[in-house]
XYZ file of C-alpha atoms in Angstrom:
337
model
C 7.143 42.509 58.669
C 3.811 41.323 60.185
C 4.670 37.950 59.563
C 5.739 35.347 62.358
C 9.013 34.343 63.138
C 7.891 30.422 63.837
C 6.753 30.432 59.950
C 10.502 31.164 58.805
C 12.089 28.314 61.258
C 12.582 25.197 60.050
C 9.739 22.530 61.645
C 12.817 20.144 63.180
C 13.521 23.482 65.127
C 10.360 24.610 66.398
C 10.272 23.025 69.446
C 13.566 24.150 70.215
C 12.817 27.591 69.382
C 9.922 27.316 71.796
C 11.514 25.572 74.338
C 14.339 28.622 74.396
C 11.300 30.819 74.638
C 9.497 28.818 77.623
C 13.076 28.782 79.462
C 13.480 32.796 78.683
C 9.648 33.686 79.864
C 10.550 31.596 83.031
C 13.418 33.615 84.636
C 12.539 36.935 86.587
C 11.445 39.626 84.835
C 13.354 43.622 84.800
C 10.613 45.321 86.932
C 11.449 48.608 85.405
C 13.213 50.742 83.031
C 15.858 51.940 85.457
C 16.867 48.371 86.351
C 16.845 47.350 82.797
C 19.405 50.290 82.134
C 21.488 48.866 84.515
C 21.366 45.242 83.597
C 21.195 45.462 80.071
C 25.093 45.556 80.027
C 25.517 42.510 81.323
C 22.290 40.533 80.298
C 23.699 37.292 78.358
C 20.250 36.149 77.025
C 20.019 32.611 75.652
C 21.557 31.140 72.349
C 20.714 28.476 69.991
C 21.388 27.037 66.728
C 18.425 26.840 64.135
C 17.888 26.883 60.343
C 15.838 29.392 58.681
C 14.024 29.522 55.444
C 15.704 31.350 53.040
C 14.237 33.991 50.393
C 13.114 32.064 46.994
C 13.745 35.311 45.004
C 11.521 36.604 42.039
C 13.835 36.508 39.486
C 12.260 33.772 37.850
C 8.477 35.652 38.097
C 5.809 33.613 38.028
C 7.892 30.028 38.691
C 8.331 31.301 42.849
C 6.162 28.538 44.467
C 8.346 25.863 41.838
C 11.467 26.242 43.521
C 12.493 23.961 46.817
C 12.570 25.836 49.978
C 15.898 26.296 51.071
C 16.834 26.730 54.537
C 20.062 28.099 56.366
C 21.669 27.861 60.011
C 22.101 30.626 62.006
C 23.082 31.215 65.455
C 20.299 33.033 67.154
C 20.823 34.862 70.148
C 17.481 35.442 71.839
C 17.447 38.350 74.395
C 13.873 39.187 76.505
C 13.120 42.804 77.272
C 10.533 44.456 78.939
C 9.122 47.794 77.911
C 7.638 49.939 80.325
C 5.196 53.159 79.641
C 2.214 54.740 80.660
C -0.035 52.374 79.741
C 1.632 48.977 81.337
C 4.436 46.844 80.790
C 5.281 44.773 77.310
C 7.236 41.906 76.601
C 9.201 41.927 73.378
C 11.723 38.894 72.178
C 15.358 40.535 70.604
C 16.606 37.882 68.022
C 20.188 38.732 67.048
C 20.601 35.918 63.843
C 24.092 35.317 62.942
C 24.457 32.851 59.621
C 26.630 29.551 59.446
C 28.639 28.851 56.973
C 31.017 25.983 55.928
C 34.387 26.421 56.936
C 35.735 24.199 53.916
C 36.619 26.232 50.493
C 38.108 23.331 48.607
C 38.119 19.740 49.221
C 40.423 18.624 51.485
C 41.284 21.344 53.043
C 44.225 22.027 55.376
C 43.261 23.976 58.466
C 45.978 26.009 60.190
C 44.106 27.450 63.065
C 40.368 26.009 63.447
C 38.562 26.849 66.332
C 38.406 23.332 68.506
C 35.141 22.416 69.464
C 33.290 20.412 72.718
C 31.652 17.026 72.117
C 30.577 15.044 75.116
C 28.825 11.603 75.200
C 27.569 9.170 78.071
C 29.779 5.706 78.936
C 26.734 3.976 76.567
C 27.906 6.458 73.372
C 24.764 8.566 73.719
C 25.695 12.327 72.728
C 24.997 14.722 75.085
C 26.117 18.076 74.080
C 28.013 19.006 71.379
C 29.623 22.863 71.310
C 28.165 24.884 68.387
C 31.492 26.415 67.334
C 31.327 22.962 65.537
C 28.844 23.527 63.284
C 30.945 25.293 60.846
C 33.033 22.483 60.824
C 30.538 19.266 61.007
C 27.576 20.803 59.720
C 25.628 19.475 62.352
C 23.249 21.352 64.057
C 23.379 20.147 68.267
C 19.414 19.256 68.707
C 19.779 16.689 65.635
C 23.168 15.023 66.778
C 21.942 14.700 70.361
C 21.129 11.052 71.927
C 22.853 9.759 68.688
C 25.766 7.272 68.856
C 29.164 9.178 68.903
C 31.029 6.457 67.898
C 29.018 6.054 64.557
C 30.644 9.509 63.855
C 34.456 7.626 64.081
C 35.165 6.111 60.376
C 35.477 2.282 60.726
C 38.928 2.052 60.065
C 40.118 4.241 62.934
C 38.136 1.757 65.201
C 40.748 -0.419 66.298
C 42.685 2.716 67.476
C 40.214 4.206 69.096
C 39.666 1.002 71.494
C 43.173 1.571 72.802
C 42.312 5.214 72.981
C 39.397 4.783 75.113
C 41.421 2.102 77.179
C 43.442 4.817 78.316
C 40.815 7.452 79.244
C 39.006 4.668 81.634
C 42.524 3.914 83.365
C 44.329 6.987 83.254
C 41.282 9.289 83.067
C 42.503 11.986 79.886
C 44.564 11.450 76.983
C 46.748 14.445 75.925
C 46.583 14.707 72.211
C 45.117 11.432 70.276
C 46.993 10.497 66.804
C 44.343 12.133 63.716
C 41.121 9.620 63.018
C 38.545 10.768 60.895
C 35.601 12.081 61.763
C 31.951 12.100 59.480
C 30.544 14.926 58.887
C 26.700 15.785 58.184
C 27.338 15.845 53.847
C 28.643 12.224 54.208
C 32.302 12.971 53.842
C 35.393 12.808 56.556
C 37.358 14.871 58.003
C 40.530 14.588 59.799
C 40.885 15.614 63.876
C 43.261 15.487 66.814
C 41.787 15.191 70.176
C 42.176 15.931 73.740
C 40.250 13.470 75.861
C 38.693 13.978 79.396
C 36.375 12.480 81.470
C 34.206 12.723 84.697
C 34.220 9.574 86.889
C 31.310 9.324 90.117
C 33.232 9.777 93.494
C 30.643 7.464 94.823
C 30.034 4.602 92.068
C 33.798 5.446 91.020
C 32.489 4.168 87.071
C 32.607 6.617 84.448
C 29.976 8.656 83.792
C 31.044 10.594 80.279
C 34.019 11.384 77.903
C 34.658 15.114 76.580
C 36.288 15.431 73.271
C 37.855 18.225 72.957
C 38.629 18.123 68.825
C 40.886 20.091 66.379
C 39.978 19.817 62.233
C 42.896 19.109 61.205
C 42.114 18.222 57.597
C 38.429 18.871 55.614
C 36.402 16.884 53.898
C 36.247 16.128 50.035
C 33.313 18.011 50.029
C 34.003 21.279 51.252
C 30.062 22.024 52.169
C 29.043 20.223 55.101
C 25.918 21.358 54.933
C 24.724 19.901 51.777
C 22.261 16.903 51.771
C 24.484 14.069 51.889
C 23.876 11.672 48.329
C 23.162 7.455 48.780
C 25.963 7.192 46.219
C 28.748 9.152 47.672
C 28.344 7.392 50.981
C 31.469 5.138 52.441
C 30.805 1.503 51.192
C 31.157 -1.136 53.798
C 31.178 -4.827 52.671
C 29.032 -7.013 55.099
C 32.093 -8.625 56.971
C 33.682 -4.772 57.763
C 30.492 -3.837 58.703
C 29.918 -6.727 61.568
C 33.950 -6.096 62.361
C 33.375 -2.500 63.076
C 29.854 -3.119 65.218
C 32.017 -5.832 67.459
C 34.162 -3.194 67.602
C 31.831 -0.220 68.744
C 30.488 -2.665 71.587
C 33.785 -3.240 72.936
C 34.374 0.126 73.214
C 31.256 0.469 75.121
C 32.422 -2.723 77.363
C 35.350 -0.921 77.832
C 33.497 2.567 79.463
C 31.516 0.441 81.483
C 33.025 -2.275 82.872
C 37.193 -1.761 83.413
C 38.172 -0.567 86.333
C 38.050 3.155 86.465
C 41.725 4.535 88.688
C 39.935 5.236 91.205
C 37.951 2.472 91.593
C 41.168 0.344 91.216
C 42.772 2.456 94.368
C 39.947 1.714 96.437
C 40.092 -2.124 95.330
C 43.833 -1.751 96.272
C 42.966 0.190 100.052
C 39.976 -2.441 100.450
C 42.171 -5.233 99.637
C 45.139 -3.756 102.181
C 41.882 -3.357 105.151
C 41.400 -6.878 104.252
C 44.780 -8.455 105.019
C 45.270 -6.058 107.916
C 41.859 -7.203 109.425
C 42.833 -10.359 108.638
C 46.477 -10.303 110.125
C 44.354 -8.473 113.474
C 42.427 -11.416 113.968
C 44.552 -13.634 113.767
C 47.212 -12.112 116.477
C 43.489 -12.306 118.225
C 43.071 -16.118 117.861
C 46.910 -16.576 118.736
C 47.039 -15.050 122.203
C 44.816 -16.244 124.685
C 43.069 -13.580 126.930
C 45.077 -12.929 130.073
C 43.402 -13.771 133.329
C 45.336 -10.617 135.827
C 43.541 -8.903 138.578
C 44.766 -5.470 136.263
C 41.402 -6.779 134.144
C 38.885 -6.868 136.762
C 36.333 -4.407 136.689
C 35.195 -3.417 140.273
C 31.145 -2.541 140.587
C 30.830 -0.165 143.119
C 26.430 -0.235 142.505
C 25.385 -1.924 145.607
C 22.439 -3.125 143.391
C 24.500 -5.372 141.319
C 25.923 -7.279 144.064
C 23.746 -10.367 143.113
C 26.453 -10.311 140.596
C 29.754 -11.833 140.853
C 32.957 -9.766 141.298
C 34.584 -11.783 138.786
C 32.127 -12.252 136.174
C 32.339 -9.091 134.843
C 35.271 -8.684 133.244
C 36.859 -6.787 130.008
C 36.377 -9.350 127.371
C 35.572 -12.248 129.897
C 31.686 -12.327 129.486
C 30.625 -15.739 128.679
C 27.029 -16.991 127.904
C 28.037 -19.887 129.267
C 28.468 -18.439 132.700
C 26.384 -19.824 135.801
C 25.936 -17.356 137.984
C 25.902 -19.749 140.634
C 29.066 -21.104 139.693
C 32.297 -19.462 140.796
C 34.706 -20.104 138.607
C 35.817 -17.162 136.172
C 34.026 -17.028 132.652
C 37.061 -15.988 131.241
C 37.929 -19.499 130.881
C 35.596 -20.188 128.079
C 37.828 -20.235 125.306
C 37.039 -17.841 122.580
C 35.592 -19.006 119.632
């Protein structure tokens, strides 16, 4: 008590935290206590996902400052109130903290019913949200994983699979329910996940924009906490030929968002291509059949003003450049170019 919260964060988080705070001190403020009654119900505040520093303990006396710092994730759900009274009004910040903690018990783990979670990325592989129901299961915490490749998280070996994958979510759009690939989590390890694949596609550009996994765990990881520190010498060894294989890989994948024809973009190919030939087919009946020179054509100008004119000069489709008006024959036979 008396101590402030910022000091207990963890300094990766901070300007999260604050950031959460800046975006909470910027919506309207409850005036007074009445309306806060009658809001409060419903009054969602914002949520985040941080780690905080854990106790050290004093069991060992005088060895305290010795130990490494530990820190743990929590879901924080930060709710602003106002408090009014007689002397003026006072912000205060309501933290509700809720700790993290690995869904894995023993290596390998088979899951029954895991909660799926959200990950989204850009058509260059950028992350761009990822749903905190998957920390439990990744380890990762969102603001660390965002703008980071997602398809560094697929294991190289489930690659090649994943190209066709991603083949069909540019043509078709969504894939059902993917065949299990493996998936790295944040101690190093893999774990196993179906997926149903979406994806948003610009009505105007027609390319796509991003892809939303929607993932299931079905299997866990060797090492059932995902939030340990991963170790150098537990890490997946790649030998330098794999490694270049998987990287061509990863870029065709990226090809593949940007540059195949999305569905709709191929349907409006197909309707331009069909205005094409029937423009085409148009002017060519055009070119085929000579204008018709009928007194049903002539256009009569009753303006007494244009009567320097000539009657038959003005015509529907029979004005000619070439036309003298001193000459009377009819310009309508110019041929048309």
């Amino acid at each position: 008590v008396g101590r402030s919260f910022i000091d207990f964060v963890h300094p990766k988080d901070r300007n999260t935290f604050a950031s959460q705070i800046t975006n909470g001190l910027a919506v309207p403020k409850i005036l007074n206590s009445t309306q806060e009654k009658a809001e409060s119900q419903g009054h969602s505040g914002s949520t985040m996902v941080c780690r905080i520093r854990r106790y050290k303990g004093l069991s060992f006396g005088f060895a305290v400052k010795e130990r490494v710092v530990t820190f743990m994730p929590f879901l924080l759900k930060l709710i602003f109130k106002n408090i009014s009274d007689q002397e003026g009004g006072t912000i205060l910040l309501v933290i509700q903290a809720t700790p993290f903690f690995s869904a894995f018990r023993i290596p390998n783990e088979v899951i029954i019913k895991a909660v799926p979670f959200i990950l989204r990325h850009a058509a260059n592989g950028n992350i761009e949200y990822l749903d905190p129901e998957s920390v439990p299961y990744l380890g990762y915490l969102p603001q660390d994983i965002t703008d980071k490749d997602a398809l560094q998280l697929y294991h190289p070996d489930d690659l090649g699979y994943l190209r066709q994958v991603y083949g069909i979510i540019v043509k078709e759009g969504s894939v059902l329910r993917s065949k299990p690939f493996r998936m790295l989590a944040q101690n190093g390890d893999y774990l196993t996940v179906e997926t149903e694949w979406s994806s948003f596609i610009n009505p105007w550009s027609k390319k796509l924009e991003f892809v939303i996994g929607k993932h299931q765990i079905i299997e866990g990881p060797s090492n059932p906490d995902v939030f340990q520190t991963p170790k150098p010498e537990n890490a997946f060894k790649l030998s330098e030929e794999d490694k270049n294989k998987a990287k061509t890989i990863r870029e065709s994948i990226v090809r593949i968002m940007n540059e195949v024809l999305t569905k709709p973009a191929e349907l409006a190919k197909q309707q331009m291509s069909k205005k094409c030939q029937d423009l085409a087919s148009f002017m060519e009946s055009l070119i085929k059949e000579q204008p018709k020179v009928d007194d049903d054509f002539r256009i009569e100008i009753q303006d007494p003003d244009h009567s320097c004119f000539e009657r038959d000069s003005v015509m529907l489709g029979g004005i000619s450049p070439h036309h003298d008006y001193n000459d009377s024959k009819s310009s309508t036979e110019t041929p048309l170019s």
